[in-house]
């Protein structure tokens, strides 16, 4: 973006202009800006009116009593409760203060994979070595996950739904679908539609007219990706 402006007193950034941004604008709101926002329903309505897409969303829950602390997160990890139903378990990382009072931080996942959970001793990091305050903070990117605009209205519900073991944050849980999940469902629908419409043509070309598989693909394929698959293109990325 060619131009950018700071909003309020560190509330966020607005940017626009440039030949490679497809006529879009960029808006990022900081934690201070979130605190200053009084009506998230109005923000949700505005996002929908503007056809806006959320490319990064940070959700947090503060446990001021430290009931669910760093050890809780470590226990969840040991029990495999951060693991997804499919794929590899998320990578853990612990930054240990060795009980100096500076505060520990536990990470689950990687930013480059689109999902990162930080559990850290917020009170200690702010300078109180005896504070029990622990923050559970999720960072999510649209490169791997579908981020619905409605998540800004129900942050605790979506944070709780990011991992099954976070149901202590909210009994109601809503889940972020992955790009791969959405693409897989859409692909199945498209394959079924193609089979119903052109299955007999493909069979005839292969079994009656003697076309090879490569010849059928060359005759009938067209460069490009169906919009319904909603998959990221190579070279793309999140606006941070």
Coordinates of N, CA and C in Angstrom, one line a residue:
X1 N 0.8 -1.2 0.0 CA 0.0 0.0 0.0 C 0.9 1.3 0.0
X2 N 0.5 2.3 -0.8 CA 1.3 3.4 -1.0 C 1.2 4.5 0.2
X3 N 0.0 4.6 0.8 CA -0.3 5.5 1.8 C -0.8 4.8 3.1
X4 N -0.4 5.3 4.2 CA -0.9 4.7 5.5 C -1.0 5.8 6.5
X5 N -2.0 5.6 7.5 CA -2.2 6.6 8.5 C -2.4 5.9 9.8
X6 N -1.9 6.4 10.9 CA -2.2 5.9 12.2 C -3.5 6.4 12.7
X7 N -4.3 5.5 13.3 CA -5.6 5.9 13.8 C -5.6 6.1 15.3
X8 N -6.1 7.3 15.7 CA -6.2 7.6 17.1 C -4.8 7.6 17.7
X9 N -4.7 7.3 19.0 CA -3.5 7.2 19.7 C -3.0 5.8 19.8
X10 N -2.5 5.3 18.7 CA -2.0 3.9 18.6 C -3.1 2.9 18.5
X11 N -4.3 3.4 18.0 CA -5.5 2.5 17.9 C -5.4 1.5 16.7
X12 N -4.6 1.9 15.7 CA -4.5 1.0 14.5 C -3.9 1.7 13.4
X13 N -4.0 1.1 12.2 CA -3.4 1.6 11.0 C -4.4 1.4 9.8
X14 N -4.5 2.4 9.0 CA -5.3 2.3 7.8 C -4.4 2.6 6.6
X15 N -4.5 1.8 5.5 CA -3.6 2.0 4.4 C -4.4 1.8 3.1
X16 N -4.0 2.4 2.0 CA -4.6 2.3 0.7 C -3.7 2.7 -0.4
X17 N -4.1 2.5 -1.6 CA -3.3 2.9 -2.8 C -2.3 1.9 -3.2
X18 N -2.0 1.9 -4.5 CA -1.0 1.0 -5.0 C -1.6 0.2 -6.2
X19 N -0.7 -0.2 -7.1 CA -1.2 -0.9 -8.3 C -1.3 -2.4 -8.1
X20 N -0.8 -2.9 -7.0 CA -0.8 -4.4 -6.8 C -1.7 -4.8 -5.7
X21 N -2.6 -3.9 -5.3 CA -3.5 -4.3 -4.1 C -4.9 -4.6 -4.6
X22 N -5.2 -4.6 -5.9 CA -6.5 -5.0 -6.4 C -7.6 -4.1 -5.9
X23 N -7.3 -2.8 -5.7 CA -8.4 -1.9 -5.3 C -8.8 -2.0 -3.8
X24 N -8.0 -2.7 -3.0 CA -8.4 -3.0 -1.6 C -7.8 -1.9 -0.7
X25 N -8.2 -1.9 0.5 CA -7.6 -1.1 1.6 C -7.3 -2.1 2.7
X26 N -6.4 -1.6 3.6 CA -6.0 -2.4 4.7 C -6.3 -1.7 6.0
X27 N -6.8 -2.4 7.0 CA -7.1 -1.9 8.3 C -6.7 -2.9 9.4
X28 N -5.9 -2.4 10.3 CA -5.4 -3.2 11.4 C -5.7 -2.4 12.7
X29 N -6.3 -3.1 13.7 CA -6.7 -2.5 14.9 C -5.9 -3.2 16.0
X30 N -5.3 -2.3 16.9 CA -4.4 -2.8 18.0 C -5.3 -3.2 19.2
X31 N -4.6 -3.7 20.2 CA -5.3 -4.0 21.5 C -5.9 -2.8 22.1
X32 N -5.2 -1.6 22.0 CA -5.8 -0.4 22.5 C -7.0 0.0 21.7
X33 N -7.0 -0.2 20.4 CA -8.1 0.1 19.6 C -9.3 -0.8 19.9
X34 N -9.0 -2.1 20.2 CA -10.1 -3.0 20.6 C -10.7 -2.5 21.9
X35 N -9.9 -2.1 22.8 CA -10.4 -1.6 24.1 C -11.3 -0.4 23.9
X36 N -10.9 0.5 22.9 CA -11.7 1.7 22.7 C -13.0 1.5 21.9
X37 N -13.1 0.3 21.3 CA -14.3 0.0 20.5 C -15.4 -0.4 21.4
X38 N -16.5 0.4 21.3 CA -17.7 0.2 22.2 C -18.8 -0.7 21.6
X39 N -18.9 -0.8 20.3 CA -20.0 -1.5 19.7 C -19.4 -2.5 18.6
X40 N -19.1 -3.7 19.0 CA -18.6 -4.7 18.0 C -19.6 -5.2 17.0
X41 N -20.9 -5.1 17.4 CA -22.0 -5.4 16.4 C -22.0 -4.5 15.3
X42 N -21.7 -3.2 15.5 CA -21.7 -2.2 14.5 C -20.5 -2.5 13.6
X43 N -19.3 -2.9 14.2 CA -18.2 -3.2 13.4 C -18.4 -4.4 12.5
X44 N -19.1 -5.4 13.0 CA -19.5 -6.6 12.3 C -20.4 -6.2 11.1
X45 N -21.3 -5.3 11.3 CA -22.2 -4.9 10.2 C -21.4 -4.2 9.1
X46 N -20.5 -3.3 9.6 CA -19.7 -2.6 8.6 C -18.8 -3.5 7.8
X47 N -18.2 -4.5 8.4 CA -17.3 -5.4 7.7 C -18.1 -6.1 6.6
X48 N -19.3 -6.5 6.9 CA -20.2 -7.2 6.0 C -20.6 -6.3 4.8
X49 N -20.9 -5.0 5.1 CA -21.2 -4.1 4.1 C -20.1 -3.8 3.2
X50 N -18.9 -3.8 3.7 CA -17.7 -3.5 2.9 C -17.1 -4.8 2.2
X51 N -17.8 -5.9 2.5 CA -17.3 -7.2 1.9 C -15.8 -7.5 2.4
X52 N -15.6 -7.1 3.6 CA -14.2 -7.2 4.1 C -13.9 -8.7 4.5
X53 N -12.6 -9.0 4.4 CA -12.1 -10.3 4.9 C -11.1 -10.1 6.0
X54 N -11.2 -10.9 7.0 CA -10.3 -10.8 8.1 C -9.1 -11.7 7.8
X55 N -7.9 -11.2 7.7 CA -6.7 -12.0 7.4 C -5.9 -12.4 8.6
X56 N -6.1 -11.7 9.7 CA -5.5 -12.1 11.0 C -6.4 -11.8 12.1
X57 N -6.5 -12.7 13.1 CA -7.4 -12.5 14.2 C -6.6 -13.0 15.5
X58 N -6.5 -12.1 16.5 CA -5.9 -12.5 17.8 C -7.1 -12.5 18.8
X59 N -7.2 -13.6 19.5 CA -8.2 -13.7 20.6 C -7.5 -14.1 21.9
X60 N -8.0 -13.5 23.0 CA -7.3 -13.8 24.2 C -8.3 -13.9 25.4
X61 N -7.9 -14.8 26.4 CA -8.7 -14.9 27.6 C -7.7 -14.7 28.8
X62 N -8.1 -13.9 29.7 CA -7.2 -13.6 30.9 C -7.8 -14.4 32.1
X63 N -6.9 -15.2 32.6 CA -7.2 -15.9 33.8 C -6.5 -15.2 35.0
X64 N -7.1 -14.3 35.6 CA -6.5 -13.4 36.6 C -6.1 -14.2 37.8
X65 N -6.8 -15.3 38.1 CA -6.5 -16.0 39.3 C -5.4 -17.1 39.0
X66 N -5.1 -17.3 37.8 CA -4.1 -18.3 37.4 C -4.6 -19.8 37.6
X67 N -5.9 -20.0 37.6 CA -6.4 -21.3 37.8 C -5.9 -22.3 36.7
X68 N -6.0 -21.8 35.4 CA -5.5 -22.5 34.3 C -4.2 -21.8 33.9
X69 N -3.1 -22.4 34.4 CA -1.8 -21.8 34.2 C -0.9 -22.5 33.2
X70 N 0.4 -22.2 33.3 CA 1.4 -22.8 32.4 C 1.4 -24.3 32.6
X71 N 1.3 -24.8 33.8 CA 1.3 -26.2 34.1 C 0.1 -26.9 33.5
X72 N -1.0 -26.1 33.5 CA -2.3 -26.7 32.8 C -2.0 -26.9 31.3
X73 N -1.4 -25.9 30.7 CA -1.1 -26.0 29.3 C -0.1 -27.2 29.0
X74 N 0.9 -27.3 29.9 CA 1.8 -28.5 29.7 C 1.1 -29.8 29.9
X75 N 0.2 -29.9 30.8 CA -0.6 -31.1 31.0 C -1.5 -31.4 29.8
X76 N -2.1 -30.4 29.3 CA -2.9 -30.6 28.1 C -2.1 -31.1 27.0
X77 N -0.9 -30.6 26.8 CA 0.0 -31.0 25.7 C 0.4 -32.5 26.0
X78 N 0.8 -32.8 27.2 CA 1.2 -34.2 27.5 C 0.1 -35.2 27.2
X79 N -1.1 -34.8 27.5 CA -2.3 -35.7 27.3 C -2.7 -35.7 25.8
X80 N -2.1 -34.9 24.9 CA -2.4 -34.9 23.5 C -3.7 -34.1 23.2
X81 N -4.1 -33.2 24.1 CA -5.4 -32.5 24.0 C -5.3 -31.3 23.0
X82 N -4.1 -31.0 22.5 CA -3.9 -29.9 21.5 C -3.9 -30.6 20.1
X83 N -3.9 -31.9 20.0 CA -3.8 -32.5 18.8 C -5.1 -32.4 18.0
X84 N -5.0 -32.3 16.7 CA -6.1 -32.3 15.8 C -6.5 -33.7 15.5
X85 N -7.7 -33.9 14.9 CA -8.1 -35.2 14.5 C -7.3 -35.8 13.4
X86 N -6.8 -34.9 12.6 CA -6.0 -35.3 11.4 C -4.7 -34.5 11.4
X87 N -3.6 -35.1 10.9 CA -2.4 -34.3 10.8 C -1.5 -34.5 12.0
X88 N -0.3 -33.8 11.9 CA 0.7 -33.9 13.0 C 0.3 -33.1 14.2
X89 N 0.7 -33.5 15.3 CA 0.5 -32.7 16.6 C 1.2 -31.4 16.4
X90 N 0.6 -30.3 16.9 CA 1.3 -29.0 16.9 C 2.6 -29.0 17.7
X91 N 3.6 -28.2 17.2 CA 4.9 -28.2 17.9 C 4.8 -27.3 19.1
X92 N 5.3 -27.9 20.3 CA 5.3 -27.1 21.5 C 6.7 -26.4 21.7
X93 N 6.7 -25.3 22.5 CA 7.9 -24.6 22.8 C 7.7 -23.9 24.2
X94 N 8.6 -24.1 25.1 CA 8.5 -23.4 26.4 C 9.7 -22.5 26.6
X95 N 9.4 -21.3 27.0 CA 10.4 -20.3 27.4 C 10.3 -20.2 28.9
X96 N 11.3 -20.8 29.6 CA 11.2 -20.9 31.1 C 12.0 -19.8 31.7
X97 N 11.4 -19.2 32.7 CA 12.2 -18.2 33.5 C 12.9 -18.8 34.7
X98 N 12.8 -20.1 34.9 CA 13.4 -20.8 36.0 C 13.1 -20.2 37.3
X99 N 11.8 -19.8 37.4 CA 11.2 -19.3 38.7 C 11.9 -18.0 39.2
X100 N 12.4 -17.2 38.2 CA 13.0 -15.9 38.6 C 12.0 -14.8 38.8
X101 N 10.7 -15.1 38.4 CA 9.7 -14.1 38.5 C 9.4 -13.3 37.2
X102 N 10.2 -13.6 36.2 CA 10.1 -12.8 34.9 C 8.9 -13.3 34.1
X103 N 8.5 -14.5 34.3 CA 7.3 -15.1 33.6 C 7.7 -16.1 32.6
X104 N 6.9 -17.2 32.5 CA 7.1 -18.3 31.5 C 6.1 -18.0 30.4
X105 N 6.5 -18.6 29.2 CA 5.6 -18.6 28.0 C 5.7 -19.9 27.4
X106 N 4.5 -20.5 27.1 CA 4.4 -21.7 26.4 C 3.7 -21.5 25.1
X107 N 4.3 -22.1 24.0 CA 3.7 -21.9 22.6 C 3.2 -23.3 22.1
X108 N 2.1 -23.3 21.4 CA 1.6 -24.4 20.7 C 1.4 -24.0 19.3
X109 N 2.0 -24.7 18.3 CA 1.9 -24.4 16.9 C 2.9 -23.4 16.4
X110 N 2.8 -23.1 15.1 CA 3.7 -22.2 14.5 C 2.9 -21.1 13.7
X111 N 3.4 -19.9 13.7 CA 2.8 -18.8 12.9 C 2.7 -19.2 11.5
X112 N 3.7 -19.8 10.9 CA 3.7 -20.0 9.5 C 2.7 -21.0 9.1
X113 N 2.2 -21.8 10.0 CA 1.1 -22.8 9.7 C -0.3 -22.2 9.9
X114 N -0.3 -20.9 10.3 CA -1.6 -20.2 10.4 C -2.3 -20.3 11.7
X115 N -1.7 -20.9 12.7 CA -2.4 -21.0 14.1 C -1.3 -21.2 15.1
X116 N -1.3 -20.2 16.1 CA -0.3 -20.2 17.2 C -1.1 -19.8 18.5
X117 N -0.9 -20.7 19.5 CA -1.4 -20.4 20.8 C -0.3 -20.1 21.8
X118 N -0.4 -18.9 22.4 CA 0.6 -18.5 23.4 C -0.1 -18.5 24.8
X119 N 0.5 -19.2 25.8 CA 0.1 -19.1 27.1 C 1.2 -18.5 28.0
X120 N 1.0 -17.4 28.6 CA 2.1 -16.7 29.2 C 1.6 -16.0 30.5
X121 N 2.6 -15.9 31.4 CA 2.3 -15.3 32.7 C 2.4 -13.8 32.6
X122 N 1.2 -13.2 32.3 CA 1.1 -11.8 31.9 C 1.5 -10.9 33.1
X123 N 1.0 -11.2 34.3 CA 1.2 -10.4 35.4 C 2.7 -10.3 35.7
X124 N 3.4 -11.4 35.6 CA 4.9 -11.4 35.9 C 5.6 -10.6 34.8
X125 N 5.2 -10.8 33.6 CA 5.8 -10.0 32.5 C 5.6 -8.5 32.6
X126 N 4.5 -8.1 33.3 CA 4.3 -6.7 33.6 C 5.0 -6.2 34.8
X127 N 5.8 -7.1 35.5 CA 6.6 -6.6 36.6 C 6.2 -7.1 37.9
X128 N 5.2 -7.9 38.1 CA 4.8 -8.3 39.4 C 5.2 -9.8 39.5
X129 N 6.3 -10.1 40.2 CA 6.7 -11.5 40.3 C 5.8 -12.5 41.0
X130 N 4.8 -11.9 41.8 CA 3.9 -12.8 42.5 C 2.5 -12.8 41.9
X131 N 2.4 -12.3 40.7 CA 1.0 -12.2 40.1 C 0.7 -13.6 39.5
X132 N -0.6 -14.1 39.8 CA -1.0 -15.4 39.2 C -1.6 -15.2 37.8
X133 N -1.7 -14.0 37.3 CA -2.4 -13.7 36.0 C -1.7 -14.4 34.8
X134 N -2.5 -15.2 34.1 CA -2.1 -15.9 32.9 C -3.0 -15.6 31.8
X135 N -2.4 -15.3 30.6 CA -3.2 -15.0 29.4 C -3.0 -16.2 28.4
X136 N -4.2 -16.6 27.9 CA -4.3 -17.6 26.8 C -4.6 -16.8 25.5
X137 N -3.7 -16.8 24.6 CA -3.8 -15.9 23.4 C -3.6 -16.7 22.1
X138 N -4.6 -16.7 21.2 CA -4.6 -17.4 20.0 C -4.3 -16.4 18.8
X139 N -3.4 -16.7 17.9 CA -3.1 -15.9 16.7 C -3.5 -16.8 15.5
X140 N -4.4 -16.3 14.7 CA -4.9 -17.1 13.6 C -4.8 -16.3 12.3
X141 N -4.4 -17.0 11.2 CA -4.2 -16.4 9.9 C -5.1 -17.1 8.8
X142 N -5.5 -16.2 7.9 CA -6.4 -16.7 6.9 C -5.7 -17.5 5.8
X143 N -4.4 -17.6 5.8 CA -3.6 -18.4 4.9 C -4.0 -19.9 5.0
X144 N -4.4 -20.3 6.3 CA -4.8 -21.7 6.5 C -6.2 -21.9 7.1
X145 N -6.8 -20.8 7.6 CA -8.1 -21.0 8.2 C -9.1 -20.0 7.7
X146 N -10.4 -20.4 7.6 CA -11.5 -19.5 7.3 C -11.8 -18.7 8.6
X147 N -11.7 -17.4 8.5 CA -12.0 -16.5 9.7 C -13.3 -15.8 9.4
X148 N -14.4 -16.2 10.0 CA -15.7 -15.5 9.8 C -15.7 -14.2 10.5
X149 N -16.3 -13.2 9.9 CA -16.4 -11.9 10.5 C -17.2 -11.9 11.9
X150 N -18.1 -12.9 12.0 CA -18.8 -13.0 13.2 C -18.0 -13.3 14.4
X151 N -16.7 -13.8 14.2 CA -15.9 -14.1 15.3 C -15.5 -12.9 16.2
X152 N -15.6 -11.7 15.7 CA -15.4 -10.6 16.5 C -16.5 -10.3 17.5
X153 N -17.6 -10.9 17.3 CA -18.8 -10.7 18.2 C -18.7 -11.8 19.3
X154 N -18.2 -13.0 19.0 CA -18.1 -14.1 20.0 C -16.7 -14.5 20.1
X155 N -15.8 -13.7 20.6 CA -14.4 -14.0 20.7 C -14.1 -15.2 21.6
X156 N -14.8 -15.2 22.8 CA -14.5 -16.3 23.8 C -15.0 -17.7 23.2
X157 N -16.1 -17.6 22.5 CA -16.7 -18.9 21.9 C -15.7 -19.5 20.9
X158 N -15.2 -18.6 20.0 CA -14.3 -19.1 19.0 C -12.9 -19.4 19.6
X159 N -12.5 -18.7 20.6 CA -11.2 -19.1 21.2 C -11.4 -20.5 21.9
X160 N -12.5 -20.7 22.6 CA -12.7 -22.0 23.2 C -12.8 -23.1 22.2
X161 N -13.3 -22.8 21.0 CA -13.4 -23.8 19.9 C -12.1 -24.1 19.2
X162 N -11.1 -23.3 19.4 CA -9.8 -23.5 18.7 C -9.1 -24.8 19.1
X163 N -9.3 -25.3 20.3 CA -8.9 -26.6 20.8 C -9.9 -27.1 21.7
X164 N -10.2 -28.4 21.6 CA -11.2 -29.0 22.5 C -10.9 -28.8 24.0
X165 N -9.7 -28.8 24.4 CA -9.3 -28.6 25.8 C -9.6 -27.2 26.4
X166 N -9.9 -26.3 25.5 CA -10.2 -24.9 26.0 C -11.7 -24.7 26.3
X167 N -12.4 -25.8 26.4 CA -13.9 -25.7 26.7 C -14.1 -25.1 28.1
X168 N -13.1 -24.9 28.9 CA -13.3 -24.3 30.2 C -13.5 -22.8 30.0
X169 N -13.1 -22.2 28.9 CA -13.3 -20.8 28.6 C -14.8 -20.6 28.3
X170 N -15.4 -21.5 27.5 CA -16.8 -21.3 27.2 C -17.4 -22.7 26.9
X171 N -18.5 -23.0 27.4 CA -19.2 -24.2 27.2 C -19.6 -24.3 25.7
X172 N -20.0 -23.2 25.1 CA -20.3 -23.1 23.7 C -19.0 -22.9 22.9
X173 N -18.8 -23.7 21.9 CA -17.6 -23.7 21.1 C -17.9 -23.6 19.6
X174 N -17.3 -22.6 19.0 CA -17.4 -22.5 17.5 C -16.0 -22.7 16.9
X175 N -16.0 -23.4 15.8 CA -14.7 -23.9 15.2 C -14.3 -23.1 14.0
X176 N -13.0 -22.9 13.8 CA -12.5 -22.3 12.6 C -12.2 -23.5 11.6
X177 N -12.8 -23.4 10.4 CA -12.6 -24.4 9.4 C -11.2 -24.1 8.7
X178 N -10.5 -25.2 8.4 CA -9.3 -24.9 7.6 C -9.6 -24.8 6.1
X179 N -8.6 -24.1 5.4 CA -8.8 -24.0 4.0 C -8.9 -25.3 3.3
X180 N -8.1 -26.3 3.8 CA -8.1 -27.6 3.2 C -9.4 -28.3 3.4
X181 N -10.0 -28.2 4.6 CA -11.3 -28.8 4.8 C -12.4 -28.2 3.9
X182 N -12.4 -26.9 3.7 CA -13.3 -26.3 2.9 C -13.1 -26.6 1.4
X183 N -11.8 -26.7 1.0 CA -11.5 -27.0 -0.4 C -11.9 -28.5 -0.7
X184 N -11.7 -29.4 0.3 CA -12.0 -30.8 0.1 C -13.5 -31.0 -0.1
X185 N -14.3 -30.3 0.7 CA -15.8 -30.4 0.6 C -16.2 -29.8 -0.8
X186 N -15.7 -28.7 -1.1 CA -16.0 -28.0 -2.4 C -15.6 -28.9 -3.6
X187 N -14.4 -29.5 -3.5 CA -14.0 -30.4 -4.5 C -14.9 -31.6 -4.7
X188 N -15.3 -32.2 -3.6 CA -16.3 -33.3 -3.7 C -17.5 -32.9 -4.5
X189 N -18.1 -31.7 -4.1 CA -19.3 -31.2 -4.8 C -19.0 -31.0 -6.3
X190 N -17.9 -30.4 -6.6 CA -17.6 -30.1 -8.0 C -17.4 -31.4 -8.8
X191 N -16.7 -32.4 -8.2 CA -16.5 -33.7 -8.9 C -17.9 -34.4 -9.1
X192 N -18.8 -34.3 -8.2 CA -20.1 -34.9 -8.4 C -20.8 -34.2 -9.5
X193 N -20.8 -32.9 -9.6 CA -21.4 -32.2 -10.6 C -20.9 -32.5 -12.0
X194 N -19.5 -32.6 -12.0 CA -18.9 -32.9 -13.3 C -19.3 -34.3 -13.7
X195 N -19.3 -35.3 -12.8 CA -19.7 -36.7 -13.1 C -21.1 -36.7 -13.7
X196 N -22.0 -36.0 -13.1 CA -23.4 -36.0 -13.5 C -23.6 -35.4 -14.9
X197 N -22.8 -34.3 -15.1 CA -22.9 -33.6 -16.4 C -22.1 -34.2 -17.5
X198 N -20.9 -34.6 -17.3 CA -20.0 -35.0 -18.3 C -19.4 -36.4 -18.2
X199 N -19.9 -37.2 -17.2 CA -19.3 -38.5 -17.0 C -19.5 -39.4 -18.2
X200 N -20.6 -39.4 -18.8 CA -20.9 -40.2 -20.0 C -20.0 -39.8 -21.2
X201 N -19.8 -38.5 -21.3 CA -18.9 -38.0 -22.4 C -17.5 -38.5 -22.2
X202 N -17.0 -38.5 -20.9 CA -15.6 -38.9 -20.6 C -15.5 -40.4 -20.8
X203 N -16.5 -41.2 -20.5 CA -16.5 -42.6 -20.7 C -16.5 -43.0 -22.1
X204 N -17.3 -42.2 -22.9 CA -17.3 -42.5 -24.4 C -16.0 -42.2 -25.0
X205 N -15.4 -41.0 -24.6 CA -14.1 -40.7 -25.2 C -13.0 -41.7 -24.9
X206 N -13.1 -42.3 -23.7 CA -12.0 -43.2 -23.3 C -12.3 -44.6 -23.9
X207 N -13.5 -45.1 -23.8 CA -13.8 -46.5 -24.1 C -14.4 -46.7 -25.5
X208 N -14.9 -45.7 -26.2 CA -15.4 -45.9 -27.5 C -14.6 -45.2 -28.6
X209 N -14.1 -44.0 -28.3 CA -13.4 -43.2 -29.2 C -11.9 -43.4 -29.1
X210 N -11.4 -44.1 -28.0 CA -10.0 -44.5 -27.9 C -9.1 -43.4 -27.4
X211 N -9.6 -42.3 -26.8 CA -8.8 -41.2 -26.3 C -8.0 -41.7 -25.1
X212 N -6.7 -41.3 -25.0 CA -6.0 -41.6 -23.7 C -6.3 -40.6 -22.7
X213 N -6.0 -40.9 -21.4 CA -6.3 -40.0 -20.3 C -5.6 -38.7 -20.6
X214 N -4.4 -38.6 -21.0 CA -3.7 -37.4 -21.3 C -4.4 -36.6 -22.4
X215 N -5.0 -37.3 -23.4 CA -5.7 -36.6 -24.5 C -7.0 -36.0 -24.0
X216 N -7.7 -36.7 -23.1 CA -8.9 -36.2 -22.6 C -8.7 -34.9 -21.8
X217 N -7.6 -35.0 -20.9 CA -7.3 -33.8 -20.1 C -6.9 -32.6 -21.0
X218 N -6.1 -32.9 -22.1 CA -5.7 -31.8 -23.0 C -6.9 -31.2 -23.8
X219 N -7.9 -32.1 -24.1 CA -9.0 -31.6 -24.9 C -10.0 -30.8 -24.0
X220 N -10.2 -31.2 -22.7 CA -11.3 -30.6 -21.9 C -10.8 -29.7 -20.8
X221 N -9.6 -29.7 -20.4 CA -9.2 -28.9 -19.3 C -9.0 -27.4 -19.7
X222 N -9.1 -26.5 -18.7 CA -9.0 -25.1 -19.0 C -8.2 -24.5 -17.8
X223 N -7.1 -23.7 -18.1 CA -6.3 -23.2 -17.0 C -7.1 -22.3 -16.1
X224 N -6.8 -22.5 -14.8 CA -7.4 -21.7 -13.8 C -8.0 -22.5 -12.7
X225 N -8.4 -21.9 -11.6 CA -8.9 -22.6 -10.4 C -10.4 -22.2 -10.2
X226 N -11.3 -23.2 -10.0 CA -12.7 -22.8 -9.7 C -12.7 -21.9 -8.4
X227 N -13.5 -20.8 -8.5 CA -13.6 -19.9 -7.3 C -14.2 -20.6 -6.1
X228 N -15.0 -21.7 -6.3 CA -15.6 -22.3 -5.2 C -14.6 -23.0 -4.3
X229 N -13.5 -23.4 -4.8 CA -12.5 -24.1 -4.0 C -11.9 -23.2 -2.9
X230 N -11.8 -21.9 -3.2 CA -11.4 -20.9 -2.2 C -10.1 -21.3 -1.6
X231 N -9.1 -21.6 -2.4 CA -7.8 -22.0 -2.0 C -6.8 -20.8 -2.2
X232 N -5.8 -20.6 -1.3 CA -4.8 -19.6 -1.5 C -3.9 -19.9 -2.7
X233 N -3.5 -18.8 -3.4 CA -2.7 -18.9 -4.6 C -1.3 -18.8 -4.2
X234 N -0.4 -19.4 -5.0 CA 1.0 -19.3 -4.7 C 1.5 -17.9 -4.7
X235 N 2.4 -17.6 -3.7 CA 2.9 -16.3 -3.6 C 2.1 -15.3 -2.8
X236 N 0.9 -15.7 -2.3 CA 0.0 -14.9 -1.6 C 0.4 -14.9 -0.1
X237 N -0.2 -14.1 0.7 CA 0.1 -14.0 2.1 C -0.8 -13.1 2.9
X238 N -0.7 -13.1 4.2 CA -1.5 -12.3 5.0 C -1.0 -10.9 5.1
X239 N -2.0 -10.0 5.2 CA -1.6 -8.6 5.6 C -1.5 -8.5 7.1
X240 N -0.4 -8.1 7.6 CA -0.2 -8.1 9.0 C -0.1 -6.7 9.5

